[in-house]
C-alpha positions as semicolon CSV with decimal commas, in nm:
position;residue;x (nm);y (nm);z (nm)
1;M;1,475;-14,815;-20,285
2;T;1,580;-15,198;-20,195
3;T;1,885;-15,191;-19,983
4;S;2,085;-15,507;-19,925
5;A;2,214;-15,668;-19,608
6;K;2,549;-15,483;-19,706
7;P;2,467;-15,180;-19,879
8;K;2,676;-15,056;-20,164
9;I;2,869;-14,743;-20,004
10;A;3,017;-14,441;-20,154
11;I;3,269;-14,271;-19,950
12;V;3,278;-13,899;-20,061
13;G;3,632;-13,763;-19,919
14;Y;3,949;-13,948;-19,878
15;G;4,112;-13,752;-19,601
16;S;4,236;-13,976;-19,279
17;Q;3,878;-14,090;-19,159
18;G;3,770;-14,128;-19,518
19;R;4,065;-14,347;-19,599
20;A;4,029;-14,563;-19,296
21;H;3,629;-14,601;-19,308
22;A;3,669;-14,699;-19,681
23;L;3,965;-14,954;-19,588
24;N;3,756;-15,111;-19,300
25;L;3,459;-15,144;-19,481
26;R;3,619;-15,305;-19,773
27;D;3,786;-15,551;-19,570
28;S;3,444;-15,617;-19,399
29;G;3,315;-15,727;-19,715
30;F;3,136;-15,407;-19,847
31;D;3,144;-15,269;-20,204
32;V;3,297;-14,924;-20,144
33;T;3,331;-14,677;-20,429
34;V;3,533;-14,345;-20,345
35;G;3,394;-14,021;-20,466
36;L;3,683;-13,742;-20,537
37;R;3,716;-13,451;-20,764
38;P;3,906;-13,538;-21,064
39;G;4,279;-13,459;-21,023
40;G;4,231;-13,372;-20,656
41;P;4,520;-13,447;-20,397
42;T;4,372;-13,770;-20,265
43;E;4,276;-13,926;-20,612
44;I;4,613;-14,096;-20,653
45;K;4,615;-14,223;-20,294
46;A;4,292;-14,375;-20,311
47;K;4,356;-14,546;-20,646
48;A;4,681;-14,676;-20,506
49;D;4,472;-14,841;-20,241
50;G;4,278;-15,023;-20,515
51;F;3,960;-14,833;-20,490
52;T;3,729;-14,744;-20,775
53;V;3,741;-14,380;-20,783
54;K;3,456;-14,180;-20,965
55;T;3,362;-13,802;-20,944
56;P;3,159;-13,752;-20,655
57;A;2,829;-13,735;-20,849
58;E;2,874;-14,076;-21,007
59;A;2,973;-14,221;-20,687
60;V;2,665;-14,091;-20,505
61;A;2,417;-14,201;-20,784
62;G;2,537;-14,566;-20,771
63;A;2,524;-14,598;-20,381
64;E;2,270;-14,714;-20,161
65;L;2,464;-14,547;-19,848
66;V;2,656;-14,209;-19,896
67;A;2,896;-14,134;-19,640
68;V;2,989;-13,759;-19,641
69;L;3,348;-13,718;-19,513
70;T;3,455;-13,377;-19,634
71;P;3,507;-13,048;-19,422
72;D;3,187;-12,909;-19,256
73;M;3,216;-12,588;-19,427
74;V;3,201;-12,762;-19,789
75;Q;2,951;-13,011;-19,734
76;P;2,636;-12,777;-19,779
77;Q;2,754;-12,674;-20,129
78;L;2,840;-13,046;-20,177
79;Y;2,511;-13,161;-20,077
80;G;2,300;-12,896;-20,294
81;E;2,501;-12,912;-20,602
82;V;2,621;-13,279;-20,610
83;I;2,449;-13,504;-20,353
84;E;2,103;-13,409;-20,361
85;P;2,053;-13,444;-20,735
86;N;2,224;-13,752;-20,771
87;I;2,152;-13,969;-20,446
88;A;1,903;-14,247;-20,517
89;Q;1,552;-14,216;-20,406
90;G;1,527;-14,377;-20,052
91;A;1,906;-14,415;-19,998
92;C;2,084;-14,356;-19,672
93;L;2,278;-14,049;-19,601
94;L;2,568;-14,068;-19,345
95;F;2,751;-13,802;-19,148
96;A;3,063;-13,824;-18,914
97;H;2,965;-13,505;-18,741
98;G;2,626;-13,329;-18,693
99;F;2,697;-12,968;-18,763
100;N;2,524;-12,904;-19,069
101;V;2,222;-13,108;-19,018
102;H;2,176;-12,985;-18,666
103;Y;2,220;-12,614;-18,759
104;G;1,991;-12,626;-19,063
105;Q;2,291;-12,585;-19,321
106;I;2,171;-12,906;-19,493
107;S;1,804;-13,006;-19,525
108;P;1,796;-13,376;-19,649
109;R;1,530;-13,499;-19,878
110;A;1,264;-13,624;-19,690
111;D;1,285;-13,969;-19,884
112;L;1,637;-14,015;-19,747
113;D;1,736;-14,221;-19,441
114;V;1,993;-13,965;-19,240
115;V;2,224;-14,137;-18,983
116;L;2,544;-14,022;-18,816
117;V;2,838;-14,255;-18,717
118;A;3,131;-14,089;-18,531
119;P;3,417;-14,298;-18,429
120;K;3,598;-14,146;-18,106
121;G;3,948;-14,164;-18,230
122;P;4,155;-14,034;-18,537
123;G;4,159;-14,216;-18,868
124;A;4,483;-14,379;-18,818
125;L;4,365;-14,533;-18,483
126;V;4,056;-14,637;-18,647
127;R;4,238;-14,836;-18,918
128;R;4,501;-14,974;-18,678
129;E;4,242;-15,107;-18,403
130;Y;4,044;-15,280;-18,694
131;E;4,343;-15,441;-18,829
132;I;4,440;-15,617;-18,479
133;G;4,088;-15,704;-18,442
134;R;3,978;-15,452;-18,189
135;G;3,789;-15,136;-18,275
136;V;3,758;-14,755;-18,164
137;P;3,446;-14,672;-17,959
138;S;3,167;-14,488;-18,190
139;V;2,861;-14,297;-18,127
140;Y;2,573;-14,316;-18,376
141;A;2,247;-14,154;-18,443
142;V;1,919;-14,128;-18,644
143;Q;1,803;-13,807;-18,777
144;Q;1,535;-13,953;-19,057
145;D;1,405;-14,277;-19,060
146;N;1,208;-14,312;-19,398
147;S;1,269;-14,671;-19,447
148;G;1,202;-14,791;-19,098
149;R;1,575;-14,929;-19,105
150;A;1,783;-14,618;-19,056
151;E;1,922;-14,763;-18,731
152;E;2,022;-15,068;-18,873
153;F;2,207;-14,907;-19,151
154;A;2,402;-14,713;-18,883
155;L;2,466;-14,979;-18,707
156;T;2,592;-15,192;-18,988
157;Y;2,820;-14,920;-19,094
158;C;2,953;-14,872;-18,766
159;A;3,042;-15,261;-18,750
160;G;3,189;-15,234;-19,086
161;I;3,441;-14,980;-18,954
162;G;3,494;-15,157;-18,639
163;G;3,314;-14,928;-18,399
164;A;3,070;-15,182;-18,312
165;R;3,311;-15,391;-18,154
166;Q;3,336;-15,148;-17,858
167;N;2,975;-15,134;-17,783
168;A;2,844;-14,820;-17,995
169;I;2,659;-14,559;-17,785
170;K;2,321;-14,424;-17,958
171;T;2,297;-14,039;-17,931
172;T;2,117;-13,772;-18,139
173;F;2,269;-13,527;-18,396
174;K;2,182;-13,255;-18,135
175;E;2,372;-13,419;-17,879
176;E;2,690;-13,525;-18,078
177;T;2,716;-13,180;-18,222
178;E;2,705;-12,973;-17,920
179;T;2,884;-13,194;-17,695
180;D;3,170;-13,224;-17,961
181;L;3,188;-12,850;-18,021
182;F;3,189;-12,777;-17,645
183;G;3,460;-13,048;-17,570
184;E;3,703;-12,892;-17,852
185;Q;3,627;-12,556;-17,721
186;A;3,617;-12,540;-17,343
187;V;3,868;-12,853;-17,284
188;L;4,045;-13,025;-17,542
189;C;4,176;-12,744;-17,802
190;G;4,071;-12,425;-17,656
191;G;4,094;-12,473;-17,275
192;A;4,410;-12,695;-17,300
193;T;4,595;-12,473;-17,531
194;K;4,505;-12,141;-17,316
195;L;4,599;-12,336;-17,010
196;V;4,921;-12,463;-17,118
197;Q;5,022;-12,121;-17,261
198;A;4,905;-11,916;-16,950
199;G;5,107;-12,170;-16,716
200;W;5,398;-12,118;-16,928
201;E;5,397;-11,752;-16,925
202;T;5,340;-11,717;-16,562
203;L;5,651;-11,918;-16,506
204;V;5,867;-11,711;-16,764
205;E;5,747;-11,381;-16,626
206;A;5,854;-11,503;-16,278
207;G;6,206;-11,545;-16,405
208;Y;6,206;-11,935;-16,478
209;Q;6,396;-12,057;-16,770
210;P;6,156;-12,085;-17,091
211;E;6,293;-12,426;-17,141
212;V;6,192;-12,573;-16,798
213;A;5,854;-12,403;-16,804
214;Y;5,814;-12,568;-17,148
215;Y;5,887;-12,927;-16,985
216;E;5,662;-12,856;-16,669
217;C;5,335;-12,687;-16,880
218;L;5,342;-12,850;-17,203
219;H;5,576;-13,156;-17,244
220;E;5,458;-13,368;-16,943
221;L;5,088;-13,288;-17,020
222;K;5,106;-13,613;-17,238
223;L;5,218;-13,824;-16,945
224;I;4,905;-13,698;-16,773
225;V;4,658;-13,760;-17,068
226;D;4,815;-14,088;-17,153
227;L;4,705;-14,180;-16,775
228;F;4,347;-14,019;-16,825
229;Y;4,306;-14,221;-17,162
230;E;4,435;-14,566;-17,010
231;G;4,230;-14,555;-16,691
232;G;4,062;-14,220;-16,613
233;I;4,134;-13,997;-16,326
234;T;4,167;-14,310;-16,107
235;R;4,471;-14,430;-16,261
236;M;4,636;-14,092;-16,262
237;H;4,607;-14,088;-15,891
238;E;4,771;-14,439;-15,888
239;F;5,077;-14,313;-16,090
240;I;5,144;-13,970;-15,958
241;S;5,312;-13,878;-15,625
242;E;5,126;-13,770;-15,307
243;T;5,270;-13,440;-15,336
244;A;5,155;-13,414;-15,671
245;Q;4,785;-13,536;-15,572
246;Y;4,764;-13,306;-15,267
247;G;4,877;-13,010;-15,490
248;A;4,626;-13,096;-15,749
249;L;4,342;-13,163;-15,526
250;T;4,393;-12,817;-15,299
251;R;4,511;-12,597;-15,578
252;G;4,345;-12,717;-15,902
253;P;4,014;-12,520;-15,786
254;Y;4,218;-12,200;-15,776
255;V;4,232;-12,232;-16,163
256;V;3,891;-12,393;-16,255
257;D;3,679;-12,204;-16,017
258;A;3,338;-12,067;-16,024
259;G;3,446;-11,813;-16,285
260;T;3,586;-12,083;-16,507
261;R;3,257;-12,273;-16,495
262;A;3,036;-11,986;-16,573
263;Q;3,268;-11,935;-16,904
264;M;3,198;-12,307;-16,976
265;K;2,834;-12,216;-16,954
266;R;2,863;-11,930;-17,159
267;I;3,052;-12,151;-17,415
268;L;2,783;-12,410;-17,396
269;A;2,491;-12,156;-17,424
270;E;2,659;-12,014;-17,745
271;I;2,675;-12,348;-17,902
272;Q;2,305;-12,449;-17,809
273;D;2,159;-12,125;-17,916
274;G;2,338;-12,132;-18,268
275;T;2,571;-11,808;-18,192
276;F;2,902;-12,017;-18,258
277;A;2,777;-12,159;-18,542
278;R;2,657;-11,836;-18,723
279;Q;2,979;-11,674;-18,638
280;W;3,196;-11,960;-18,764
281;I;2,971;-12,009;-19,095
282;A;2,988;-11,600;-19,146
283;E;3,373;-11,618;-19,087
284;Y;3,425;-11,890;-19,330
285;A;3,198;-11,706;-19,610
286;A;3,399;-11,393;-19,542
287;G;3,732;-11,566;-19,631
288;N;3,866;-11,649;-19,289
289;A;4,067;-11,348;-19,210
290;N;3,990;-11,348;-18,819
291;Y;4,029;-11,721;-18,812
292;K;4,386;-11,697;-18,985
293;A;4,487;-11,418;-18,765
294;L;4,430;-11,598;-18,419
295;K;4,550;-11,936;-18,566
296;Q;4,897;-11,722;-18,670
297;A;4,903;-11,588;-18,333
298;D;4,911;-11,934;-18,183
299;L;5,164;-12,053;-18,387
300;D;5,370;-11,752;-18,318
301;H;5,358;-11,789;-17,950
302;P;5,697;-11,790;-17,799
303;I;5,627;-12,117;-17,645
304;E;5,623;-12,256;-18,001
305;Q;5,969;-12,131;-18,057
306;V;6,120;-12,285;-17,745
307;G;5,916;-12,630;-17,798
308;K;6,068;-12,643;-18,159
309;K;6,426;-12,623;-18,037
310;L;6,373;-12,862;-17,772
311;R;6,176;-13,130;-17,974
312;A;6,455;-13,121;-18,234
313;N;6,664;-13,337;-17,991
314;M;6,367;-13,559;-17,891
315;K;6,465;-13,809;-18,151
316;W;6,207;-14,054;-18,022
317;L;5,928;-13,823;-18,163
318;S;6,009;-13,930;-18,502
319;T;6,133;-14,264;-18,481
320;A;5,957;-14,458;-18,203
321;P;5,647;-14,668;-18,326
322;Q;5,332;-14,553;-18,178
323;T;5,109;-14,831;-18,057
324;P;4,706;-14,793;-18,014
325;A;4,712;-14,773;-17,642
326;K;4,989;-14,493;-17,651
327;A;4,845;-14,310;-17,953
328;A;4,881;-13,926;-17,876
329;T;4,596;-13,693;-17,850
330;P;4,300;-13,901;-17,984
331;A;4,028;-13,682;-17,926
332;A;4,189;-13,382;-18,061
333;D;4,298;-13,572;-18,381
334;T;3,925;-13,691;-18,406
335;R;3,789;-13,341;-18,423
336;S;4,069;-13,207;-18,671
337;E;3,981;-13,508;-18,888
338;K;3,592;-13,469;-18,908
339;R;3,686;-13,165;-19,107
340;E;3,840;-13,383;-19,378
341;E;4,036;-13,256;-19,690
342;A;3,824;-13,104;-19,931
343;A;3,784;-13,375;-20,192
344;A;3,459;-13,302;-20,376
């Protein structure tokens, strides 16, 4: 297949990341078609944004580069039933997360280029940074290079969404997938949530007011995360008191000790050997009963009831505009948005 300098692109899926990618690529001069299920929840949104919307099969058939931006768990069926039978010989297949390719749920045709481009920020930030002339850092990878130009296509796409403005980092499908899963499980989502809940429970069980415990263990976490985001651990030390610094340096290791590190290694091992992937695939196939129960337990945790009441009085949460530098929880948002709305 002869591919132009600016390949004709099909975006399959129009959730937060899909919409941001499509808008940025169009503004960068690319011919973009959006592939969505007719009558689906995002079809109206994409048409309102001025895009040509086709069925996924039609969009894929007319594209030189196909970006798959739907949830991980629907991608294997989507690929087998829609993409593989319709994607042109020698086209480029692009993912924003390597899960299905890395764990063998999708085995792309040998004639295709297969690449990955993953912005390290939520869709809203990807769009906003592009509009003001900057870009969200991205990683990219090449899994199959049938044409000899796969890396070029990945970087072209990355530039089109604004990611190349921040020195895109080359990775592999294996590294992106395994580090992504580890980060969200051990630190960003799983680790942070359980740390906050355990801290809150410890204070409440000791007789302190739940509201005060909420402020200390959850609410103020954003202040520290913002400092991390803006300037790393160095910036945090510049802005917290010496008392806080000394306490952190001497007591932090009480919490993250050799036992914690051992559990982190266990998490990583289960990601590396495929244990987590097999469990999640089986859970999804069985209807997600355990996942739904675990999630509901998180939503029903007493800290959520306390937080809901306190946040009702924080009027700035719904009225204050967010700037890119202050956008909250960028990493966590990225990970949720990689599992975009099922649009195909």
